[in-house]
Coordinates of C-alpha atoms and ligand atoms in Angstrom, one line a residue:
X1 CA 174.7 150.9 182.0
X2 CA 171.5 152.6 180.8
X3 CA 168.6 150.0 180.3
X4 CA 166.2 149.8 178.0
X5 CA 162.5 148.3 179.1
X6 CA 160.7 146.1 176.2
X7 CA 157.6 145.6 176.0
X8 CA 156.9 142.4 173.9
X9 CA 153.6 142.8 172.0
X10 CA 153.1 138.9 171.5
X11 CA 154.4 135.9 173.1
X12 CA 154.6 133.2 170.3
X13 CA 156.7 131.5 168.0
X14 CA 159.2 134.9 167.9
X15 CA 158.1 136.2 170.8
X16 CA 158.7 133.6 172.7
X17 CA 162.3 133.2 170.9
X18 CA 163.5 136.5 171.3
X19 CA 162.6 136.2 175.0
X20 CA 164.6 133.2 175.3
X21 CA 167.6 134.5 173.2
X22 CA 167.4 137.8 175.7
X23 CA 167.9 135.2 178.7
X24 CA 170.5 133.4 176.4
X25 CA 172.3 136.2 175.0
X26 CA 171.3 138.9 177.2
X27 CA 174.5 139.9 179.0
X28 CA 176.5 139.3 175.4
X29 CA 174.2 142.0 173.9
X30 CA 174.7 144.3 177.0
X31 CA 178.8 144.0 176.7
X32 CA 178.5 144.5 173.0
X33 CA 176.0 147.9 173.0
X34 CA 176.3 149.1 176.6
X35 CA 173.1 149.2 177.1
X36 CA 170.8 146.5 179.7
X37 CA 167.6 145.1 178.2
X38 CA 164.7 143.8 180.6
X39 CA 161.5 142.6 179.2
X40 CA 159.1 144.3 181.9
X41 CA 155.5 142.5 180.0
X42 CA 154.5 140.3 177.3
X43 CA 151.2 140.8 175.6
X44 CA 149.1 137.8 174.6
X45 CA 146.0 136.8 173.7
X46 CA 145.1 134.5 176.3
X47 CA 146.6 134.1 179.8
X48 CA 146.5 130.7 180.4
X49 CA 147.9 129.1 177.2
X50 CA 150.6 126.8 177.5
X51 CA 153.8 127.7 175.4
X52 CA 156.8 126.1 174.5
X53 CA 158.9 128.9 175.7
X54 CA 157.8 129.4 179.5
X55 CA 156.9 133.0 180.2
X56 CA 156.7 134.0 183.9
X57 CA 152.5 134.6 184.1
X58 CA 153.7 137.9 186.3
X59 CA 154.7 139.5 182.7
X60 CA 151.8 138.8 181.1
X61 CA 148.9 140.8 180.0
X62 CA 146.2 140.9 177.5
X63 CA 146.3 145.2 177.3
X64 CA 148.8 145.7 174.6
X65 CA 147.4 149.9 175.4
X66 CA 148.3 149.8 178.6
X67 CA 151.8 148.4 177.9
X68 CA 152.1 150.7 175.2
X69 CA 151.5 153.5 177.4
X70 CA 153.1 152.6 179.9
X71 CA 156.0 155.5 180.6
X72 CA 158.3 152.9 182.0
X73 CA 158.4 151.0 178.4
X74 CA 160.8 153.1 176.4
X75 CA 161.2 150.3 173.1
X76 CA 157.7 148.2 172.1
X77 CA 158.3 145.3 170.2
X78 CA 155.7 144.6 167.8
X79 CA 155.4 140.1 167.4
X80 CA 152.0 139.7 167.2
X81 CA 151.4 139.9 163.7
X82 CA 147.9 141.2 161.3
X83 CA 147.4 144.3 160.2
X84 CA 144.7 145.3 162.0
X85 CA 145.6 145.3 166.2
X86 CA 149.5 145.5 165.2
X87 CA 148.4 148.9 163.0
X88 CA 147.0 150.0 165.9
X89 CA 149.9 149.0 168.3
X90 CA 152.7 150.7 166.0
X91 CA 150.8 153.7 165.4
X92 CA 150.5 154.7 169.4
X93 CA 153.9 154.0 169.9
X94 CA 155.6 155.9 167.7
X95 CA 152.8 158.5 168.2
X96 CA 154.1 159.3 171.9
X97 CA 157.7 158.8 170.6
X98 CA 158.5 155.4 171.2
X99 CA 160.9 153.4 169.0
X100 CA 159.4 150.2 167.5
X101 CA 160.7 146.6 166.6
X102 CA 158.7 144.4 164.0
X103 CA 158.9 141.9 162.1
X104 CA 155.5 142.0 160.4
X105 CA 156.0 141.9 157.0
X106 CA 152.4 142.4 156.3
X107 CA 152.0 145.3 158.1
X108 CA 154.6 147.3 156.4
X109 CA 153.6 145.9 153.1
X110 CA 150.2 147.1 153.6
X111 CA 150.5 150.3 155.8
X112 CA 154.6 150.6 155.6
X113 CA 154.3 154.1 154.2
X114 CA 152.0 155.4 156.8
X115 CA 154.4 154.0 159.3
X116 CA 157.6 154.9 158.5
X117 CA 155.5 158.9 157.8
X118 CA 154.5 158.8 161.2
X119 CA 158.2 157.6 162.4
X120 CA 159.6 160.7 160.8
X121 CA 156.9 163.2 162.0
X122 CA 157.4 161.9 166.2
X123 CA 161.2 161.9 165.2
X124 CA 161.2 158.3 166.3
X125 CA 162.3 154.7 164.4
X126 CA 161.0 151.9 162.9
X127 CA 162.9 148.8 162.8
X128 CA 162.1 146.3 160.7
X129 CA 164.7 143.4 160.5
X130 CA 162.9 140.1 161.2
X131 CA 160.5 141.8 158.3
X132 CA 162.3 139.8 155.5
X133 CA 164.1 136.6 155.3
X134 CA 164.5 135.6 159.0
X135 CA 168.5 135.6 159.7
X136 CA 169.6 137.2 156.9
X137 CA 170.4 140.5 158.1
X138 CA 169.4 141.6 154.6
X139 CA 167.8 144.9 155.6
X140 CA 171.0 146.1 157.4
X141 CA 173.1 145.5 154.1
X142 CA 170.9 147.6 151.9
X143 CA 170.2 150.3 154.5
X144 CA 173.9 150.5 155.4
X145 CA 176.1 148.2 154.1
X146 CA 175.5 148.7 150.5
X147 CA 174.8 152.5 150.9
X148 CA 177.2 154.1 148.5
X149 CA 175.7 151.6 145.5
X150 CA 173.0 151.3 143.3
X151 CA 171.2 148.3 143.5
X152 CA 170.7 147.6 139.8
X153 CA 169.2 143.9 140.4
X154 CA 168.3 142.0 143.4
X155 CA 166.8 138.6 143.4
X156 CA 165.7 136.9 146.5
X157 CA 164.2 133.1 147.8
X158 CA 162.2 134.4 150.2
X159 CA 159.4 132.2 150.6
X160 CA 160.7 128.9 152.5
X161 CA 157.6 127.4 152.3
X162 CA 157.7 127.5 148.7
X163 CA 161.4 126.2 148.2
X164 CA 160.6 123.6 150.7
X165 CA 157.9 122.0 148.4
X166 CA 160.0 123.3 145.0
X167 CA 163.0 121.4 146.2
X168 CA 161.7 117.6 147.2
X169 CA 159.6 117.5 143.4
X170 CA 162.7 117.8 142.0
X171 CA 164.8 115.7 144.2
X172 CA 162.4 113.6 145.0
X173 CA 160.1 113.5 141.9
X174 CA 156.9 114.5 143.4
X175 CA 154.0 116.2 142.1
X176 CA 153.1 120.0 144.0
X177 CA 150.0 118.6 146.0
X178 CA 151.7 115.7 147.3
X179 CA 154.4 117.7 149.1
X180 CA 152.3 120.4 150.3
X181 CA 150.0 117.8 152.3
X182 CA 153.1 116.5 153.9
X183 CA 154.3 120.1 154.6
X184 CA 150.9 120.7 156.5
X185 CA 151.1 116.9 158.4
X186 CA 154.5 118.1 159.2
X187 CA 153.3 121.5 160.6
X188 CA 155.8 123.2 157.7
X189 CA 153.1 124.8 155.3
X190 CA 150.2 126.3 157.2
X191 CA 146.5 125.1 157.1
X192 CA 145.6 128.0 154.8
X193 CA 149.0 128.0 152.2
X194 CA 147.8 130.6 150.3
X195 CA 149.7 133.6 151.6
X196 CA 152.6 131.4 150.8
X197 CA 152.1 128.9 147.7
X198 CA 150.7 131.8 146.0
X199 CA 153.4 134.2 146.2
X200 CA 152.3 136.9 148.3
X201 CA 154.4 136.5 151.3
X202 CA 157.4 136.7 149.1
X203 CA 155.9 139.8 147.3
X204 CA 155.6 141.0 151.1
X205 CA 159.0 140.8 151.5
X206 CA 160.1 141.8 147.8
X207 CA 158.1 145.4 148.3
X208 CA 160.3 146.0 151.5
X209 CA 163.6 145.2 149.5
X210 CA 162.5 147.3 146.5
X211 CA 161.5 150.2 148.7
X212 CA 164.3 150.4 150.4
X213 CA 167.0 149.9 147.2
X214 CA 165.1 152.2 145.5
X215 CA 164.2 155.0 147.9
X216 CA 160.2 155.5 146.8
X217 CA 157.2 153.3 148.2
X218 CA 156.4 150.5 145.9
X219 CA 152.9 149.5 146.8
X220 CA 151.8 145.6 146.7
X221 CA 149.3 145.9 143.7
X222 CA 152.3 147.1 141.9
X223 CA 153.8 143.8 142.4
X224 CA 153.2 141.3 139.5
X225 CA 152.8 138.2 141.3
X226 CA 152.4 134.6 140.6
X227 CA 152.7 131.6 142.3
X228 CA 153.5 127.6 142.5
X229 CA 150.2 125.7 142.3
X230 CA 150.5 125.4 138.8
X231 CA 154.2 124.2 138.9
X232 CA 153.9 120.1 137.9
X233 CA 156.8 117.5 138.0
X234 CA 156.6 117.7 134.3
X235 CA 157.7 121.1 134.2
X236 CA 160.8 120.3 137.0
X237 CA 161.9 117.6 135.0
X238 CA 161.9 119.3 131.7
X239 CA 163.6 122.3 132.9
X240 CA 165.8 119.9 134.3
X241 CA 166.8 118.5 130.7
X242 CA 167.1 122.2 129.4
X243 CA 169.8 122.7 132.0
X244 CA 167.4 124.8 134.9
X245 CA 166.1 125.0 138.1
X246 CA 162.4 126.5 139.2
X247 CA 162.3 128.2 142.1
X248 CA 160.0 130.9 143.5
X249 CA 161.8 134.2 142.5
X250 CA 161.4 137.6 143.8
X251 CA 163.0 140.1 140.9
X252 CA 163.5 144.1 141.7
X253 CA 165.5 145.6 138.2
X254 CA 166.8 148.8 137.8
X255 CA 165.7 149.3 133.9
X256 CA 168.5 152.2 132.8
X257 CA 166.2 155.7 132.5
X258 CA 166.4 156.5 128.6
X259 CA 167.9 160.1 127.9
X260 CA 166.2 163.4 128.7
X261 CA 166.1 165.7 131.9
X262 CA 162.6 164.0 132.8
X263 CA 164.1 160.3 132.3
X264 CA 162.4 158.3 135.8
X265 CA 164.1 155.8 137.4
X266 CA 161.8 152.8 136.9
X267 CA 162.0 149.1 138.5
X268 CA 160.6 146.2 137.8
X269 CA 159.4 144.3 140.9
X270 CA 158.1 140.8 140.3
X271 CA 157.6 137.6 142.2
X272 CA 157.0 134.5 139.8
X273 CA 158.1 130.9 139.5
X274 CA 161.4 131.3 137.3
X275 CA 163.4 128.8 135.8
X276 CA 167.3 129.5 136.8
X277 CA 170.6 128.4 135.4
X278 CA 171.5 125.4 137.1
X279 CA 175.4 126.3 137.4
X280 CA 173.9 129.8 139.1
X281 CA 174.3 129.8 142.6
X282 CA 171.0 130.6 143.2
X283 CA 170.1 127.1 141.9
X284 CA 171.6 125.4 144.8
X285 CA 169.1 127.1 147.4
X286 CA 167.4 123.9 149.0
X287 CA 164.7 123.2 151.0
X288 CA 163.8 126.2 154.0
X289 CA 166.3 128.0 153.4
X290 CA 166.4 131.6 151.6
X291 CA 169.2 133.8 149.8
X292 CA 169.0 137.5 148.6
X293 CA 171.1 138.3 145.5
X294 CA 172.2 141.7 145.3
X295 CA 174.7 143.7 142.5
X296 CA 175.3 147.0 143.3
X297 CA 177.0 149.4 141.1
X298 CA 180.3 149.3 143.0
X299 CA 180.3 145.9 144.8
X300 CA 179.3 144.1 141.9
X301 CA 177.4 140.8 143.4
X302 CA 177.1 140.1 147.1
X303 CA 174.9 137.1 148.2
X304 CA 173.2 136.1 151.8
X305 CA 172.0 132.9 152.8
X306 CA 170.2 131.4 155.7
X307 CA 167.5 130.4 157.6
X308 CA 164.2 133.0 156.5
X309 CA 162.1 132.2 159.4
X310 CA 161.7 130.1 162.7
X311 CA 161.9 130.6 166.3
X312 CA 165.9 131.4 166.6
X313 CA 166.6 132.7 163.2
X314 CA 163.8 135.3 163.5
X315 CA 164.9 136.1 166.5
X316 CA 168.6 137.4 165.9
X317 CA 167.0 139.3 163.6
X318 CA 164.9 141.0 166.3
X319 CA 168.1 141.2 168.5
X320 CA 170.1 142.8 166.1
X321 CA 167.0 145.9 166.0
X322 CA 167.2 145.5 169.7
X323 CA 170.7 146.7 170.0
X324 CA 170.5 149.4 167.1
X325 CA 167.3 151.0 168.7
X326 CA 169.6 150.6 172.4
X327 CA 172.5 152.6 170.8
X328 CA 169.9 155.1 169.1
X329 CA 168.0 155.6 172.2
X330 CA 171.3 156.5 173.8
X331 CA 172.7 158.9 171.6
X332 CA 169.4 160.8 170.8
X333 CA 169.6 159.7 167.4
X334 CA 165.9 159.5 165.4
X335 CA 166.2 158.5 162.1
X336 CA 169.7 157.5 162.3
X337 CA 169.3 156.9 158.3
X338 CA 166.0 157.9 156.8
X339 CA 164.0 155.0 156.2
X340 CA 163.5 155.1 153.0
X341 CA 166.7 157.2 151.2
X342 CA 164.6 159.8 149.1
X343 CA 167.5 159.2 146.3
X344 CA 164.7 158.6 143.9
X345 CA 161.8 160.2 144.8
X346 CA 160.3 160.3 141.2
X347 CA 160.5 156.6 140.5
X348 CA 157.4 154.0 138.6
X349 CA 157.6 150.9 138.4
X350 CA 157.5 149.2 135.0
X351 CA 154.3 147.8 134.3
X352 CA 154.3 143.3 134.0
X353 CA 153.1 144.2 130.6
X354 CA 156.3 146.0 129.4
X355 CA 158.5 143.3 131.1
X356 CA 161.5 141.6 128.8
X357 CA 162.3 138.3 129.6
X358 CA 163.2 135.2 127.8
X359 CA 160.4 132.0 128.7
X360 CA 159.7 128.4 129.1
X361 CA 156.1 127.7 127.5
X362 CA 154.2 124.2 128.2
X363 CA 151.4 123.9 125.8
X364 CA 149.6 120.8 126.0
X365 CA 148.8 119.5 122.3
X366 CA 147.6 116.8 119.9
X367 CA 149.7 114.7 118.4
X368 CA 149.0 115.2 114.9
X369 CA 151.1 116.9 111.3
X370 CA 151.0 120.6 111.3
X371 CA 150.5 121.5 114.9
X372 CA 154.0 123.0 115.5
X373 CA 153.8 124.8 112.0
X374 CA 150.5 126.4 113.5
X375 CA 152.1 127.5 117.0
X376 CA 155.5 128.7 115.4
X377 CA 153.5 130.8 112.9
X378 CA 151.5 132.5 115.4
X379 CA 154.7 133.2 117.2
X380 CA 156.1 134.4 114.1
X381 CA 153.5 136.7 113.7
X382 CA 153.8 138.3 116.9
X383 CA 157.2 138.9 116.1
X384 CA 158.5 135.4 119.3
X385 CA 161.2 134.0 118.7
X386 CA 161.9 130.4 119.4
X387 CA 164.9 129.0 121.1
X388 CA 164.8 125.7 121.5
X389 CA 161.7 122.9 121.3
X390 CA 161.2 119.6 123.2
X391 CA 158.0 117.3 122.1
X392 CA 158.3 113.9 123.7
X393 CA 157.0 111.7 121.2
X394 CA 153.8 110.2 121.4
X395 CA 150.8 109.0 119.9
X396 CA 149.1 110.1 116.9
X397 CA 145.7 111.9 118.0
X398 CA 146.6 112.2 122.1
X399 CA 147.4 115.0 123.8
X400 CA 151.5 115.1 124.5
X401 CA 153.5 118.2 126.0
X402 CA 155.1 120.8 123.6
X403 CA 158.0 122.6 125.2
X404 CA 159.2 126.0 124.0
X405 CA 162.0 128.2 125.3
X406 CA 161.2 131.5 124.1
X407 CA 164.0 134.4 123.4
X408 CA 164.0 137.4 125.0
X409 CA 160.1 138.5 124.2
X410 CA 157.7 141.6 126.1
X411 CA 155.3 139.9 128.5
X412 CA 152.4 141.7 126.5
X413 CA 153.2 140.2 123.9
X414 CA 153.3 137.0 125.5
X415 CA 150.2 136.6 126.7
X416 CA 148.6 137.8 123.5
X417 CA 150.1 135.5 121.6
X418 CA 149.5 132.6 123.5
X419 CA 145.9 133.6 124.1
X420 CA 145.8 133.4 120.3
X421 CA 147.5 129.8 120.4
X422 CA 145.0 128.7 123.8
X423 CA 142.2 128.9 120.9
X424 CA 143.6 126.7 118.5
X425 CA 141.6 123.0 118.4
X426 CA 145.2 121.2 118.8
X427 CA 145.3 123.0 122.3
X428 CA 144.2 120.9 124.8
X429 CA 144.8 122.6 128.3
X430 CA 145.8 125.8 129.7
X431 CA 149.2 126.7 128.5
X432 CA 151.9 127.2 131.0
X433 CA 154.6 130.4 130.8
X434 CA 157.5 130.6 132.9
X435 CA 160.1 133.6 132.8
X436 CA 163.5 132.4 132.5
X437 CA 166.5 134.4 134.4
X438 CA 169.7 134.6 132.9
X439 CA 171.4 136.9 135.5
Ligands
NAP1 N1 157.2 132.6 162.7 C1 158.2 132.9 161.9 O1 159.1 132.1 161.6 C2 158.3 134.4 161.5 C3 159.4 134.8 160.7 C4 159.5 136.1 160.3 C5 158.5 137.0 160.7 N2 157.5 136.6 161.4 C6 156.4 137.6 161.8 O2 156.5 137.7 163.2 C7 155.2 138.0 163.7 C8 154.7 137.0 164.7 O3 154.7 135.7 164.2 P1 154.6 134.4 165.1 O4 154.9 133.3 164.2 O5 155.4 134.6 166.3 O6 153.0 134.4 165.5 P2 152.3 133.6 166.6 O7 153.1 132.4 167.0 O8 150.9 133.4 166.2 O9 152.4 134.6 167.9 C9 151.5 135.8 168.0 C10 151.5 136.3 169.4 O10 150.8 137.5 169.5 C11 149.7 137.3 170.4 N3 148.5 138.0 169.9 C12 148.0 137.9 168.6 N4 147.0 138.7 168.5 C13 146.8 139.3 169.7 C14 145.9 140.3 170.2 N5 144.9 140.8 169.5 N6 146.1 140.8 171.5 C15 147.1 140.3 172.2 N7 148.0 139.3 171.8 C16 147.8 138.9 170.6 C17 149.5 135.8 170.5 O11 148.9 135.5 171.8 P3 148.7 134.0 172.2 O12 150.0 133.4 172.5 O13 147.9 134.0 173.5 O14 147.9 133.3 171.1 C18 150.9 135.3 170.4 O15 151.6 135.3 171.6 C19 154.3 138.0 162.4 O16 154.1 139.4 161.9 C20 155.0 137.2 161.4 O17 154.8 137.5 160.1 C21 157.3 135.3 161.8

């Protein structure tokens, strides 16, 4: 059996699980792929830290270089995360021709472009399973599985961070903050949530997906992206009467190219709070766990579920690259499918701005005659329709919630129209607009 000789570039949480599924699973992955896999070093930042996962100190080192260099290693695994070092890391690798395993989404969000170039020009691959969604093998079923479709839509929970906290105010009742300082007691939200409460891990992730369905780069700053601070029990429980879920919603739409030779292929790539059908089965997507959505032109609509991060879900993701990069070393094969599947190489992305969507609007309001007449006829105006209206009753001259579910409406004209309806004197607070997603 030929072996192939890893070199782990970091030693942690997935690190340290892929090392122990290799000593679990090691001999299973051999009998599956042929192929032997012996971790010959470990890169970490500091020698002498203790780890949950016991790592023989005669592996590690602190010189990811000289690892990297190394002519014995012949597939690095990238698992230390950033975008600085890790750039650095990937780049010499697949400069002297070495295949490469990571699972930093960050990294190929920011620099995924450069990457995969430089991949192609040393006739070398990039693997990136573990990038999105944990143990979903997600990036598999778009680069192969679905391969003969068009993705028209895809919609993923990819932040279980976000879905975590999303899920116990509506099961539980509680307000945003309240959750999210449990999540950090509990060591489930990090110190700093940002990357996650604010939606920009998921829009790591939701890049990567649209890239790769769509075959053209699709840069982070084209991402419109909003996240859940602003989410309040008030707004679970009245999407809740209206018959909806919010969740944290990564959205990549194929909007049909009008007629004409020079007709683009444009996508719409968001990541918002969205308020979902409850009978959909995205709905039902508690707690950690993630699911990718995905209608393709011939198989219609596929869904995956699972764990999207931790120790052992992250790690079968790794594994799975492990084997694919075993059987590609061994049959010579570089760029086994071409990253990204130049099927649309003249592609946009649809500005936010030009985005069609029906919403849920929370406008906070005085309690007095005439102040839906005002709202409705601003609307009006701007050619809104509205759907349906909840106004809890209250008292005359205090501020009460005003609900409106908007039809299908351009998110231009949205946001002018509310900014229009912020000024008004019966507006007390900022108003709250959430797309709604009928599938
Ligand atoms: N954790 C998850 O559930 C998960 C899921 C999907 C994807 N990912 C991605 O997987 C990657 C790793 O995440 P993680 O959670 O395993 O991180 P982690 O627990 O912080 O582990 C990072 C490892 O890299 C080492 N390291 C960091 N900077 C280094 C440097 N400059 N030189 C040498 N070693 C360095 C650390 O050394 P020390 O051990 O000495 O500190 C540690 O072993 C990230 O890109 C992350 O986005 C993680």
């Amino acid at each position: 059996m030929e072996q192939v000789t890893l070199g782990l570039i970091g030693g942690g949480t997935v690190g340290g699980g892929v090392f122990q599924a290799l000593q679990r699973n090691g001999a299973l992955l051999s009998s599956r792929t042929g192929s032997t896999f012996h971790v010959a070093k470990v890169v970490v930042r500091t020698l002498e830290k203790p780890r949950p996962v016991p790592i023989p100190a005669r592996l590690l080192s602190t010189n990811w270089r000289s690892v990297v260099e190394d002519p014995t290693i012949s597939l690095v695994v990238e698992l230390m995360g950033g975008t600085t070092t890790a750039r650095q890391v990937i780049r010499r690798a697949l400069e002297l021709g070495k295949p490469v395993v990571t699972a930093n989404k960050a990294l190929l969000s920011a620099h995924g472009e450069e990457l995969f170039a430089l991949a192609l020009k040393h006739r070398t691959n990039l693997y990136y399973e573990a990038s999105v969604a944990g143990g979903i093998p997600i990036i598999k079923v778009l680069r192969e599985s679905l391969i003969g479709n068009r993705i028209t839509h895809l919609y993923g929970i990819l932040n279980g961070t976000c879905n975590y906290i999303l899920t116990r105010m509506k099961l539980e009742g509680l307000e945003f903050q309240d959750v999210l300082d449990e999540a950090q007691r509990l060591g489930y939200a990090e110190a700093d949530p940002s990357l996650d409460i604010d939606g920009h891990d998921a829009a790591h992730k939701a890049g990567i997906l649209a890239s790769l369905a769509h075959g053209f780069w699709i840069r982070p700053e084209q991402i419109a992206t909003s996240g859940i601070r602003g989410i309040t029990r008030m707004d679970i429980q009245f999407a809740g009467q209206l018959g909806y879920t919010i969740k944290l919603l990564a959205k990549v739409k194929q909007i049909e190219p009008g007629a004409g030779a020079k007709a683009r292929c444009r996508v719409q790539v968001s990541v918002s709070p969205t308020l979902i059908p409850n009978d959909h089965v995205l709905a039902g997507v508690n707690h950690v766990f993630n699911a990718v959505f995905v209608r393709g032109d011939v198989a219609g609509d596929t869904l995956f579920y699972g764990r999207g991060a931790g120790q052992d879900a992250t790690a079968s993701a790794v594994l799975s690259d492990l084997a694919d990069a075993a059987v590609d070393l061994r049959n010579g094969l570089q760029s086994r499918i071409p990253p990204f599947v130049s099927h649309e190489r003249n592609g946009g992305v649809l500005p936010l701005a030009q985005a069609v969507s029906p919403y849920y609007v929370r406008l906070s309001v005085i309690d007095k005659p005439g102040t839906l007449a005002k709202i409705a006829a601003l609307l009006g105006r701007a050619k809104i329709g509205i759907s349906s209206v909840i106004q809890p009753e209250g008292h005359v001259g205090e501020s009460v919630p005003l609900i409106l579910m908007i039809h299908d409406a351009p998110h231009a004209a949205m946001a002018r129209a509310l900014a229009q309806i912020g000024r008004l004197s019966v507006v007390r607070a900022p108003t709250v607009m959430i797309p709604v997603e009928h599938f």
